Amino acid sequence: RGSLGVGRAHFSRLETSPPLQRVLALLRKRGARGATGRDITREADVVAASTWISNLRALGFKIDRTAERTTVRGARVHRYLLRES
């Protein structure tokens, strides 16, 4: 077993994670348009966009997810929107 124990997840710290900083910067830049998982993967140069979104949420950021569409191959496309006051 790791030092984190059962049922605990490890999340990156914003100050020390360039990928996390890039995802946050992209969401801020996009504003009310938000970004799809593919947008995040390409423009922030990360893999598993939803994992980075989960990490930001765990750090206290409010991020909405809406189902945008389903592709012709059946993949669901979600859009993420950062809510900041």
Tab-separated table of N, CA and C in Angstrom, residues 4-85:
chain	number	residue	atom	x	y	z
A	4	LEU	N	-0.622	7.007	0.928
A	4	LEU	CA	-1.853	7.791	0.933
A	4	LEU	C	-3.008	7.051	1.604
A	5	GLY	N	-2.932	5.747	1.700
A	5	GLY	CA	-3.981	4.987	2.353
A	5	GLY	C	-5.125	4.656	1.404
A	6	VAL	N	-6.033	3.861	1.896
A	6	VAL	CA	-7.173	3.419	1.098
A	6	VAL	C	-8.186	4.547	0.955
A	7	GLY	N	-8.718	4.699	-0.244
A	7	GLY	CA	-9.770	5.673	-0.464
A	7	GLY	C	-9.307	7.106	-0.618
A	8	ARG	N	-8.021	7.330	-0.692
A	8	ARG	CA	-7.506	8.688	-0.856
A	8	ARG	C	-6.864	8.813	-2.220
A	9	ALA	N	-7.132	9.915	-2.854
A	9	ALA	CA	-6.523	10.179	-4.150
A	9	ALA	C	-5.426	11.226	-3.989
A	10	HIS	N	-4.487	11.183	-4.877
A	10	HIS	CA	-3.419	12.178	-4.886
A	10	HIS	C	-3.736	13.199	-5.975
A	11	PHE	N	-3.687	14.463	-5.645
A	11	PHE	CA	-3.922	15.516	-6.613
A	11	PHE	C	-2.700	16.407	-6.693
A	12	SER	N	-2.443	16.879	-7.909
A	12	SER	CA	-1.311	17.781	-8.120
A	12	SER	C	-1.572	19.117	-7.459
A	13	ARG	N	-0.497	19.798	-7.135
A	13	ARG	CA	-0.602	21.162	-6.610
A	13	ARG	C	-0.486	22.113	-7.792
A	14	LEU	N	-1.329	23.118	-7.811
A	14	LEU	CA	-1.344	24.071	-8.911
A	14	LEU	C	0.017	24.747	-9.081
A	15	GLU	N	0.649	25.082	-7.962
A	15	GLU	CA	1.922	25.799	-8.005
A	15	GLU	C	3.048	24.995	-8.643
A	16	THR	N	2.948	23.685	-8.595
A	16	THR	CA	4.050	22.845	-9.067
A	16	THR	C	3.700	22.010	-10.288
A	17	SER	N	2.554	22.250	-10.897
A	17	SER	CA	2.122	21.430	-12.022
A	17	SER	C	1.872	22.271	-13.279
A	18	PRO	N	2.855	22.348	-14.173
A	18	PRO	CA	2.642	23.088	-15.415
A	18	PRO	C	1.431	22.600	-16.230
A	19	PRO	N	1.172	21.279	-16.327
A	19	PRO	CA	-0.017	20.868	-17.073
A	19	PRO	C	-1.316	21.400	-16.447
A	20	LEU	N	-1.385	21.362	-15.137
A	20	LEU	CA	-2.571	21.863	-14.447
A	20	LEU	C	-2.717	23.366	-14.668
A	21	GLN	N	-1.620	24.078	-14.643
A	21	GLN	CA	-1.637	25.514	-14.910
A	21	GLN	C	-2.113	25.805	-16.336
A	22	ARG	N	-1.689	24.973	-17.303
A	22	ARG	CA	-2.113	25.170	-18.697
A	22	ARG	C	-3.605	24.936	-18.869
A	23	VAL	N	-4.142	23.900	-18.213
A	23	VAL	CA	-5.583	23.619	-18.313
A	23	VAL	C	-6.378	24.779	-17.713
A	24	LEU	N	-5.971	25.245	-16.545
A	24	LEU	CA	-6.659	26.364	-15.904
A	24	LEU	C	-6.582	27.619	-16.775
A	25	ALA	N	-5.417	27.900	-17.334
A	25	ALA	CA	-5.258	29.083	-18.196
A	25	ALA	C	-6.160	28.985	-19.425
A	26	LEU	N	-6.275	27.806	-19.999
A	26	LEU	CA	-7.140	27.622	-21.162
A	26	LEU	C	-8.596	27.879	-20.807
A	27	LEU	N	-9.052	27.313	-19.688
A	27	LEU	CA	-10.444	27.521	-19.275
A	27	LEU	C	-10.708	28.994	-18.996
A	28	ARG	N	-9.760	29.667	-18.408
A	28	ARG	CA	-9.928	31.107	-18.150
A	28	ARG	C	-9.971	31.889	-19.459
A	29	LYS	N	-9.117	31.535	-20.394
A	29	LYS	CA	-9.069	32.214	-21.683
A	29	LYS	C	-10.371	32.015	-22.458
A	30	ARG	N	-10.927	30.827	-22.379
A	30	ARG	CA	-12.145	30.505	-23.119
A	30	ARG	C	-13.382	31.177	-22.538
A	31	GLY	N	-13.356	31.488	-21.258
A	31	GLY	CA	-14.485	32.168	-20.628
A	31	GLY	C	-15.789	31.406	-20.795
A	32	ALA	N	-16.837	32.120	-21.221
A	32	ALA	CA	-18.179	31.542	-21.322
A	32	ALA	C	-18.293	30.485	-22.422
A	33	ARG	N	-17.353	30.444	-23.335
A	33	ARG	CA	-17.379	29.409	-24.377
A	33	ARG	C	-17.000	28.045	-23.828
A	34	GLY	N	-16.156	28.036	-22.802
A	34	GLY	CA	-15.697	26.775	-22.254
A	34	GLY	C	-14.800	26.042	-23.242
A	35	ALA	N	-14.512	24.793	-22.953
A	35	ALA	CA	-13.642	23.986	-23.803
A	35	ALA	C	-14.064	22.528	-23.731
A	36	THR	N	-13.989	21.846	-24.857
A	36	THR	CA	-14.279	20.415	-24.866
A	36	THR	C	-13.048	19.662	-24.382
A	37	GLY	N	-13.237	18.391	-24.092
A	37	GLY	CA	-12.097	17.573	-23.694
A	37	GLY	C	-11.015	17.571	-24.766
A	38	ARG	N	-11.437	17.525	-26.009
A	38	ARG	CA	-10.468	17.542	-27.117
A	38	ARG	C	-9.726	18.881	-27.171
A	39	ASP	N	-10.450	19.972	-26.969
A	39	ASP	CA	-9.802	21.290	-26.924
A	39	ASP	C	-8.710	21.302	-25.859
A	40	ILE	N	-9.051	20.791	-24.688
A	40	ILE	CA	-8.107	20.789	-23.567
A	40	ILE	C	-6.894	19.929	-23.903
A	41	THR	N	-7.143	18.745	-24.457
A	41	THR	CA	-6.052	17.842	-24.813
A	41	THR	C	-5.098	18.497	-25.803
A	42	ARG	N	-5.650	19.121	-26.813
A	42	ARG	CA	-4.816	19.727	-27.857
A	42	ARG	C	-4.158	21.033	-27.405
A	43	GLU	N	-4.950	21.937	-26.872
A	43	GLU	CA	-4.443	23.286	-26.599
A	43	GLU	C	-3.633	23.389	-25.317
A	44	ALA	N	-3.924	22.529	-24.334
A	44	ALA	CA	-3.146	22.552	-23.092
A	44	ALA	C	-2.055	21.480	-23.104
A	45	ASP	N	-2.025	20.682	-24.174
A	45	ASP	CA	-1.009	19.645	-24.344
A	45	ASP	C	-0.982	18.674	-23.163
A	46	VAL	N	-2.158	18.100	-22.885
A	46	VAL	CA	-2.285	17.106	-21.818
A	46	VAL	C	-3.043	15.901	-22.363
A	47	VAL	N	-2.986	14.804	-21.647
A	47	VAL	CA	-3.832	13.653	-21.950
A	47	VAL	C	-4.834	13.515	-20.816
A	48	ALA	N	-5.920	12.818	-21.071
A	48	ALA	CA	-6.954	12.581	-20.063
A	48	ALA	C	-7.467	13.888	-19.467
A	49	ALA	N	-8.068	14.708	-20.315
A	49	ALA	CA	-8.557	16.023	-19.888
A	49	ALA	C	-9.449	15.941	-18.653
A	50	SER	N	-10.298	14.929	-18.589
A	50	SER	CA	-11.217	14.836	-17.457
A	50	SER	C	-10.483	14.638	-16.134
A	51	THR	N	-9.312	14.021	-16.171
A	51	THR	CA	-8.515	13.848	-14.956
A	51	THR	C	-8.007	15.194	-14.452
A	52	TRP	N	-7.574	16.057	-15.365
A	52	TRP	CA	-7.102	17.389	-14.977
A	52	TRP	C	-8.255	18.240	-14.462
A	53	ILE	N	-9.433	18.068	-15.068
A	53	ILE	CA	-10.629	18.771	-14.593
A	53	ILE	C	-10.949	18.326	-13.168
A	54	SER	N	-10.895	17.026	-12.922
A	54	SER	CA	-11.153	16.500	-11.573
A	54	SER	C	-10.157	17.059	-10.568
A	55	ASN	N	-8.920	17.170	-10.995
A	55	ASN	CA	-7.877	17.718	-10.127
A	55	ASN	C	-8.196	19.165	-9.764
A	56	LEU	N	-8.578	19.972	-10.746
A	56	LEU	CA	-8.940	21.367	-10.468
A	56	LEU	C	-10.133	21.445	-9.522
A	57	ARG	N	-11.117	20.581	-9.731
A	57	ARG	CA	-12.282	20.563	-8.832
A	57	ARG	C	-11.854	20.232	-7.406
A	58	ALA	N	-10.946	19.274	-7.264
A	58	ALA	CA	-10.477	18.888	-5.932
A	58	ALA	C	-9.743	20.044	-5.242
A	59	LEU	N	-9.191	20.941	-6.033
A	59	LEU	CA	-8.505	22.108	-5.488
A	59	LEU	C	-9.459	23.270	-5.218
A	60	GLY	N	-10.753	23.050	-5.473
A	60	GLY	CA	-11.750	24.056	-5.139
A	60	GLY	C	-12.296	24.863	-6.297
A	61	PHE	N	-11.833	24.617	-7.516
A	61	PHE	CA	-12.355	25.340	-8.673
A	61	PHE	C	-13.726	24.780	-9.057
A	62	LYS	N	-14.633	25.660	-9.411
A	62	LYS	CA	-15.982	25.272	-9.824
A	62	LYS	C	-15.996	25.138	-11.337
A	63	ILE	N	-16.168	23.922	-11.811
A	63	ILE	CA	-16.160	23.655	-13.245
A	63	ILE	C	-17.407	22.858	-13.601
A	64	ASP	N	-18.215	23.439	-14.487
A	64	ASP	CA	-19.421	22.765	-14.968
A	64	ASP	C	-19.086	21.917	-16.182
A	65	ARG	N	-19.831	20.822	-16.341
A	65	ARG	CA	-19.688	19.986	-17.518
A	65	ARG	C	-21.060	19.817	-18.142
A	66	THR	N	-21.139	20.078	-19.431
A	66	THR	CA	-22.395	19.879	-20.134
A	66	THR	C	-22.161	18.949	-21.313
A	67	ALA	N	-23.143	18.116	-21.576
A	67	ALA	CA	-23.078	17.246	-22.747
A	67	ALA	C	-23.391	18.102	-23.965
A	68	GLU	N	-22.474	18.131	-24.895
A	68	GLU	CA	-22.647	18.977	-26.071
A	68	GLU	C	-23.286	18.221	-27.221
A	69	ARG	N	-22.768	17.035	-27.501
A	69	ARG	CA	-23.302	16.246	-28.613
A	69	ARG	C	-22.731	14.840	-28.533
A	70	THR	N	-23.219	13.992	-29.413
A	70	THR	CA	-22.670	12.654	-29.583
A	70	THR	C	-22.172	12.562	-31.022
A	71	THR	N	-20.958	12.071	-31.190
A	71	THR	CA	-20.394	11.973	-32.537
A	71	THR	C	-21.077	10.860	-33.319
A	72	VAL	N	-20.825	10.798	-34.619
A	72	VAL	CA	-21.425	9.749	-35.451
A	72	VAL	C	-20.970	8.364	-35.022
A	73	ARG	N	-19.843	8.287	-34.353
A	73	ARG	CA	-19.349	6.995	-33.848
A	73	ARG	C	-19.825	6.694	-32.439
A	74	GLY	N	-20.630	7.583	-31.871
A	74	GLY	CA	-21.216	7.333	-30.563
A	74	GLY	C	-20.458	7.897	-29.375
A	75	ALA	N	-19.380	8.613	-29.632
A	75	ALA	CA	-18.621	9.208	-28.520
A	75	ALA	C	-19.341	10.457	-28.023
A	76	ARG	N	-19.392	10.607	-26.726
A	76	ARG	CA	-20.020	11.797	-26.141
A	76	ARG	C	-18.999	12.920	-26.032
A	77	VAL	N	-19.427	14.112	-26.414
A	77	VAL	CA	-18.565	15.285	-26.343
A	77	VAL	C	-19.092	16.177	-25.227
A	78	HIS	N	-18.214	16.479	-24.273
A	78	HIS	CA	-18.584	17.344	-23.148
A	78	HIS	C	-17.837	18.658	-23.235
A	79	ARG	N	-18.455	19.694	-22.723
A	79	ARG	CA	-17.836	21.019	-22.663
A	79	ARG	C	-17.682	21.388	-21.196
A	80	TYR	N	-16.497	21.883	-20.846
A	80	TYR	CA	-16.184	22.279	-19.487
A	80	TYR	C	-16.136	23.788	-19.402
A	81	LEU	N	-16.751	24.316	-18.355
A	81	LEU	CA	-16.822	25.765	-18.167
A	81	LEU	C	-16.419	26.126	-16.745
A	82	LEU	N	-15.391	26.950	-16.635
A	82	LEU	CA	-14.906	27.395	-15.330
A	82	LEU	C	-15.801	28.533	-14.845
A	83	ARG	N	-16.292	28.393	-13.627
A	83	ARG	CA	-17.113	29.446	-13.023
A	83	ARG	C	-16.274	30.194	-12.001
A	84	GLU	N	-15.962	31.450	-12.315
A	84	GLU	CA	-15.234	32.300	-11.384
A	84	GLU	C	-16.025	33.584	-11.200
A	85	SER	N	-16.026	34.100	-9.973
A	85	SER	CA	-16.761	35.337	-9.758
A	85	SER	C	-15.891	36.530	-9.981
